[in-house]
Coordinates of C-alpha atoms in Angstrom, one line a residue:
X5 CA -8.8 5.7 32.7
X6 CA -5.9 3.3 31.0
X7 CA -5.3 0.8 30.4
X8 CA -6.9 1.0 31.6
X9 CA -9.4 2.8 33.5
X10 CA -8.3 2.1 31.9
X11 CA -8.9 3.0 32.9
X12 CA -10.8 1.5 34.0
X13 CA -12.0 -1.1 36.0
X14 CA -11.6 -4.7 35.3
X15 CA -10.2 -5.1 31.8
X16 CA -11.1 -8.7 32.1
X17 CA -14.6 -8.4 33.4
X18 CA -15.6 -5.4 31.3
X19 CA -13.7 -6.2 28.3
X20 CA -15.5 -9.3 27.7
X21 CA -18.6 -7.7 27.5
X22 CA -17.3 -4.4 25.3
X23 CA -16.2 -6.8 22.2
X24 CA -19.4 -8.9 21.8
X25 CA -21.4 -5.3 22.6
X26 CA -19.4 -3.3 19.6
X27 CA -19.0 -6.2 17.6
X28 CA -22.7 -5.8 16.7
X29 CA -22.7 -2.2 16.0
X30 CA -19.6 -1.3 14.4
X31 CA -20.4 -2.6 10.9
X32 CA -17.9 -2.9 7.9
X33 CA -15.3 -0.4 7.3
X34 CA -16.6 1.3 4.5
X35 CA -15.6 5.2 2.5
X36 CA -18.8 4.7 0.2
X37 CA -21.4 8.2 0.2
X38 CA -24.2 8.5 2.3
X39 CA -26.4 10.4 0.1
X40 CA -24.3 12.4 -2.0
X41 CA -21.5 9.9 -3.0
X42 CA -18.9 11.3 -1.0
X43 CA -19.6 11.6 2.7
X44 CA -17.7 8.5 4.5
X45 CA -20.4 6.4 6.5
X46 CA -17.4 5.0 8.7
X47 CA -15.8 6.8 11.6
X48 CA -13.5 4.5 12.9
X49 CA -12.4 4.9 17.2
X50 CA -8.7 3.4 17.9
X51 CA -8.8 2.6 21.6
X52 CA -7.5 0.7 24.3
X53 CA -9.0 -3.3 25.0
X54 CA -11.2 -1.7 27.5
X55 CA -13.6 0.3 25.5
X56 CA -17.2 -0.6 25.7
X57 CA -20.8 0.9 24.8
X58 CA -24.2 0.3 24.8
X59 CA -25.3 -1.0 21.2
X60 CA -28.4 1.5 21.7
X61 CA -25.9 4.3 22.4
X62 CA -23.8 3.8 19.5
X63 CA -27.0 3.3 17.3
X64 CA -28.3 6.7 18.7
X65 CA -25.0 8.4 17.4
X66 CA -25.8 6.7 13.9
X67 CA -29.2 7.9 14.0
X68 CA -28.1 11.8 14.9
X69 CA -25.2 11.9 12.5
X70 CA -25.5 9.3 9.6
X71 CA -22.4 7.6 10.6
X72 CA -21.5 3.8 11.8
X73 CA -18.8 3.7 14.8
X74 CA -16.2 1.2 13.8
X75 CA -14.4 0.5 16.8
X76 CA -10.4 -0.7 16.5
X77 CA -9.0 -2.0 19.6
X78 CA -5.3 -1.9 19.8
X79 CA -4.1 -3.6 23.2
X80 CA -3.5 -1.7 26.6
X81 CA -3.3 2.1 26.6
X82 CA 0.3 2.2 26.7
X83 CA 0.5 -0.3 23.6
X84 CA -2.4 1.3 21.6
X85 CA -0.5 4.6 22.2
X86 CA 2.7 3.5 20.9
X87 CA 0.9 1.9 17.8
X88 CA 0.0 5.3 16.8
X89 CA 2.7 7.4 17.4
X90 CA 4.8 4.7 14.9
X91 CA 1.8 5.4 12.6
X92 CA 1.4 9.3 12.7
X93 CA 0.0 11.1 9.9
X94 CA -1.4 8.0 8.6
X95 CA -3.5 6.9 11.5
X96 CA -5.2 3.5 12.0
X97 CA -8.6 5.4 12.5
X98 CA -10.2 9.1 12.6
X99 CA -10.2 9.2 16.6
X100 CA -8.1 7.8 19.3
X101 CA -9.6 7.1 22.8
X102 CA -7.9 6.4 25.9
X103 CA -4.6 8.3 26.2
X104 CA -4.7 9.4 30.1
X105 CA -2.9 11.7 31.9
X106 CA -0.2 9.5 32.9
X107 CA 0.6 9.5 29.2
X108 CA -0.6 12.3 28.1
X109 CA 2.3 14.2 27.4
X110 CA 3.4 11.6 25.0
X111 CA 0.8 11.8 22.7
X112 CA 1.0 15.6 22.7
X113 CA 4.9 15.5 22.3
X114 CA 4.3 13.4 19.2
X115 CA 1.6 15.8 17.6
X116 CA -1.0 12.9 17.1
X117 CA -3.8 15.1 17.0
X118 CA -5.5 17.8 15.3
X119 CA -7.2 20.5 17.5
X120 CA -10.5 20.6 17.9
X121 CA -13.0 22.4 20.4
X122 CA -16.1 19.6 20.8
X123 CA -19.3 21.1 21.5
X124 CA -20.3 20.7 24.6
X125 CA -17.1 21.2 26.6
X126 CA -18.5 23.8 28.5
X127 CA -20.6 20.9 30.5
X128 CA -16.9 19.6 31.2
X129 CA -15.4 20.2 34.8
X130 CA -12.7 22.7 34.5
X131 CA -10.2 20.5 36.6
X132 CA -9.9 17.7 34.0
X133 CA -9.4 19.9 30.8
X134 CA -5.9 19.5 30.7
X135 CA -5.1 20.9 27.3
X136 CA -8.0 23.3 27.6
X137 CA -5.5 26.2 25.8
X138 CA -5.3 24.1 22.6
X139 CA -8.2 21.7 22.6
X140 CA -5.9 18.9 20.9
X141 CA -7.5 16.1 23.3
X142 CA -11.1 15.8 25.0
X143 CA -11.4 14.5 28.6
X144 CA -14.0 12.0 28.6
X145 CA -14.1 9.9 31.6
X146 CA -12.3 9.9 35.4
X147 CA -11.4 7.2 37.4
X148 CA -9.7 6.4 40.7
X149 CA -6.9 4.2 40.9
X150 CA -7.1 2.9 45.1
X151 CA -6.5 -0.1 47.1
X152 CA -9.2 -2.4 47.5
X153 CA -9.6 -4.7 50.6
X154 CA -11.3 -8.0 51.2
X155 CA -14.2 -7.2 53.7
X156 CA -14.4 -11.0 54.8
X157 CA -10.8 -11.3 55.9
X158 CA -10.4 -8.0 57.9
X159 CA -13.9 -8.9 59.6
X160 CA -12.8 -12.6 60.4
X161 CA -9.2 -11.3 61.7
X162 CA -11.3 -8.3 63.7
X163 CA -8.7 -5.9 62.1
X164 CA -9.8 -2.5 60.8
X165 CA -8.7 -2.3 57.0
X166 CA -6.3 0.2 55.9
X167 CA -7.3 3.9 54.8
X168 CA -4.1 5.7 53.6
X169 CA -0.7 5.3 51.9
X170 CA 0.8 5.6 55.2
X171 CA -1.4 2.6 57.1
X172 CA -0.2 0.3 54.4
X173 CA 3.5 0.3 55.7
X174 CA 2.3 -0.6 59.0
X175 CA 3.6 -3.8 60.6
X176 CA -0.1 -5.2 60.8
X177 CA -0.9 -5.3 57.2
X178 CA 2.8 -7.3 56.8
X179 CA 2.6 -9.2 53.5
X180 CA -1.1 -8.2 52.8
X181 CA -0.7 -6.0 49.9
X182 CA -0.4 -6.8 46.2
X183 CA 0.6 -4.2 43.4
X184 CA 1.2 -4.1 39.7
X185 CA 4.4 -3.5 38.2
X186 CA 4.9 0.4 37.3
X187 CA 6.7 -0.2 34.0
X188 CA 4.0 -2.5 32.7
X189 CA 0.7 -1.8 34.2
X190 CA -1.5 1.6 34.1
X191 CA -2.6 1.2 37.5
X192 CA 0.7 0.1 38.6
X193 CA 1.9 3.6 37.5
X194 CA -1.0 5.7 38.7
X195 CA -0.3 4.2 42.2
X196 CA 3.3 4.9 42.1
X197 CA 2.4 8.7 41.2
X198 CA -0.4 8.6 44.0
X199 CA 2.8 7.9 46.7
X200 CA 4.2 10.9 44.4
X201 CA 1.6 13.2 45.2
X202 CA 1.4 11.9 48.9
X203 CA 5.2 12.1 49.6
X204 CA 6.8 14.2 47.4
X205 CA 9.1 13.9 44.9
X206 CA 11.9 13.7 47.3
X207 CA 9.9 11.0 49.6
X208 CA 8.5 8.6 47.7
X209 CA 11.3 6.0 47.5
X210 CA 11.5 6.1 51.2
X211 CA 7.8 5.5 51.6
X212 CA 8.5 2.6 49.0
X213 CA 11.1 1.0 50.9
X214 CA 9.0 0.8 53.9
X215 CA 6.4 -1.3 51.4
X216 CA 9.1 -3.2 50.5
X217 CA 10.2 -3.9 53.9
X218 CA 6.4 -4.6 54.8
X219 CA 6.1 -7.9 52.4
X220 CA 4.5 -6.0 49.1
X221 CA 4.3 -8.4 46.3
X222 CA 4.5 -6.9 42.8
X223 CA 3.2 -9.0 39.9
X224 CA 3.1 -7.6 36.0
X225 CA -0.9 -6.4 35.6
X226 CA -4.2 -6.1 37.2
X227 CA -5.5 -9.2 35.9
X228 CA -3.0 -11.1 37.7
X229 CA -2.9 -9.0 40.7
X230 CA -6.7 -8.8 41.1
X231 CA -8.2 -12.0 39.9
X232 CA -5.1 -14.2 40.6
X233 CA -3.6 -12.7 43.9
X234 CA -6.4 -10.7 45.6
X235 CA -8.6 -12.8 47.9
X236 CA -11.6 -10.4 48.2
X237 CA -12.4 -11.1 44.2
X238 CA -14.4 -13.9 42.4
X239 CA -11.3 -14.9 40.7
X240 CA -9.1 -14.6 43.3
X241 CA -11.8 -16.9 45.7
X242 CA -11.3 -19.5 43.1
X243 CA -7.6 -19.2 42.7
X244 CA -6.9 -19.6 46.6
X245 CA -5.7 -16.3 46.7
X246 CA -4.4 -15.1 50.1
X247 CA -3.3 -11.2 49.6
X248 CA -6.3 -9.0 51.1
X249 CA -5.3 -6.1 49.6
X250 CA -4.9 -5.1 46.1
X251 CA -4.2 -1.8 43.9
X252 CA -7.1 -1.7 41.4
X253 CA -9.9 1.3 41.3
X254 CA -12.7 3.0 43.5
X255 CA -15.7 1.1 41.1
X256 CA -14.2 -2.2 41.4
X257 CA -16.6 -2.7 44.5
X258 CA -19.7 -2.2 41.8
X259 CA -18.1 -4.8 39.4
X260 CA -18.0 -7.5 42.2
X261 CA -22.0 -6.8 42.6
X262 CA -22.8 -6.6 38.9
X263 CA -21.1 -10.1 37.9
X264 CA -22.2 -12.0 40.7
X265 CA -25.0 -14.5 40.8
X266 CA -26.7 -13.7 42.8
X267 CA -26.1 -9.9 43.5
X268 CA -25.1 -9.7 47.4
X269 CA -26.5 -6.8 48.9
X270 CA -23.3 -5.7 50.0
X271 CA -19.9 -5.7 48.1
X272 CA -17.5 -7.7 49.5
X273 CA -14.7 -5.6 48.6
X274 CA -14.0 -2.0 50.0
X275 CA -12.3 1.0 49.2
X276 CA -8.9 2.6 51.2
X277 CA -10.1 5.9 50.2
X278 CA -6.7 7.5 51.3
X279 CA -4.7 5.9 49.1
X280 CA -6.3 7.1 45.7
X281 CA -4.8 8.3 42.3
X282 CA -7.1 10.3 39.8
X283 CA -6.8 9.1 36.0
X284 CA -8.3 11.2 33.3
X285 CA -8.9 9.8 30.0
X286 CA -9.2 11.8 26.9
X287 CA -10.1 11.2 23.1
X288 CA -8.4 13.5 20.1
X289 CA -9.1 13.8 16.3
X290 CA -6.1 11.9 15.2
X291 CA -4.1 14.0 12.6
X292 CA -4.3 12.9 9.4
X293 CA -7.8 11.0 10.0
X294 CA -9.6 10.0 6.6
X295 CA -13.0 11.3 8.2
X296 CA -12.4 14.1 9.9
X297 CA -15.9 15.4 10.2
X298 CA -16.9 12.1 11.1
X299 CA -14.3 12.5 14.0
X300 CA -15.2 15.8 15.1
X301 CA -19.0 14.4 15.3
X302 CA -17.9 11.4 17.5
X303 CA -15.8 13.6 19.8
X304 CA -19.1 15.7 20.3
X305 CA -20.9 12.4 21.2
X306 CA -18.3 10.9 23.6
X307 CA -19.2 14.1 25.7
X308 CA -23.1 14.0 25.5
X309 CA -25.4 13.2 28.5
X310 CA -26.7 9.9 26.3
X311 CA -22.8 8.4 26.3
X312 CA -21.3 9.9 29.5
X313 CA -24.3 8.4 31.7
X314 CA -23.6 5.1 29.5
X315 CA -20.2 4.8 30.7
X316 CA -20.4 3.6 34.4
X317 CA -22.1 0.1 33.8
X318 CA -19.7 -0.5 30.6
X319 CA -16.1 0.6 31.6
X320 CA -16.7 1.4 35.1
X321 CA -15.6 5.0 34.9
X322 CA -17.2 8.5 35.9
X323 CA -18.4 10.8 33.8
X324 CA -16.8 14.4 32.9
X325 CA -20.0 16.3 32.5
X326 CA -21.5 17.9 35.0
X327 CA -25.4 16.9 34.4
X328 CA -24.6 13.4 34.1
X329 CA -26.2 11.0 36.4
X330 CA -24.5 7.9 37.8
X331 CA -26.2 4.8 37.7
X332 CA -27.5 3.5 41.4
X333 CA -25.3 0.2 41.4
X334 CA -22.4 3.0 41.3
X335 CA -23.7 5.1 43.9
X336 CA -24.9 2.5 46.7
X337 CA -21.6 0.3 46.1
X338 CA -18.8 2.5 44.7
X339 CA -16.4 5.0 46.5
X340 CA -16.7 8.6 46.0
X341 CA -13.0 10.1 46.5
X342 CA -13.2 13.6 47.8
X343 CA -9.4 14.2 47.9
X344 CA -7.6 12.0 45.3
X345 CA -3.8 12.3 45.1
X346 CA -3.0 14.0 41.8
X347 CA 0.4 15.1 40.3
X348 CA 0.5 17.8 37.6
X349 CA 1.0 16.8 33.9
X350 CA 3.9 18.9 33.1
X351 CA 5.8 17.1 36.1
X352 CA 4.6 13.7 35.1
X353 CA 6.0 14.2 31.5
X354 CA 9.4 15.7 32.8
X355 CA 10.0 12.5 35.5
X356 CA 8.1 9.9 34.3
X357 CA 10.6 7.7 32.8
X358 CA 12.9 8.4 35.5
X359 CA 10.4 7.6 38.4
X360 CA 9.5 4.2 36.9
X361 CA 13.1 3.3 36.7
X362 CA 14.1 4.4 40.3
X363 CA 11.0 2.5 41.5
X364 CA 11.9 -0.6 39.5
X365 CA 15.5 -0.7 40.6
X366 CA 14.3 -0.3 44.5
X367 CA 11.3 -2.4 44.5
X368 CA 11.6 -5.2 41.9
X369 CA 15.5 -5.9 41.4

């Protein structure tokens, strides 16, 4: 998820909750003993800004292991990863969370992680284990980047909302779509990769030419696109937004319900399920970690059922373990994406920078 996911789903909405929650659990960093005078008490998790977990869940980790989790947030996913690359070998913490499949190659090529096969990995879906042969990273969550639509707008216009990539280029949806910049935004990059998955390496540029001709609007990041430009969000309504289509997440509708007062019976936004790209977020044990054993214990915990079932209403992402259950809010208002677009990680690694440059030249300039 990102940076989202990640990655997310709503960095502004989730981030505020996550910071206050984790501050209560993080404690002060200490390397003092917890019985024998040598075992560190604290394990430090480095992450993007959208990481969040319930206080009770982090306390359960402490109860089970004796370690207290300290969370160090380092900006969005790309920024956080860059900081770790610059300090590799002398990391800021013990575990890094939040590198996704769009940026995974950068982390692996820079040898950021010490291999570790987390306990319980056999319960994790095989299709998300992109480094299964070496176990340098552990998959933690998935999220689907998709176009969201304003239900009221389309109902008022008596116009069916778009459902596919091809629909978005049709004249009836002219000047309706706002997207994030693929060079500066995780969901923006994910949507670009979704178009590559749909149209292939030789066809995606032609598709974006059609979107540009159809009035697509590009803004820097998710916050601006969703909360300022999109007419279906609570923030967009307050801002007088006029774009009824936005690149966001399949789990954005539950966010709109959860943070509404009173909560509506139906989400005000919907998901165009044929426009989705799947993000996978990973965590890894940082090479040079001061508390390697604590880091391994934390990786085990991140794929425990306890943590996995806590994620959906904290980070609005999907669990990767097969036995985790989704909360009712997710199942009732979220969208299940049966066939999201994907692009092979090696193909992303080989072409990502060139695709982004070509996209920028074609769409932004």
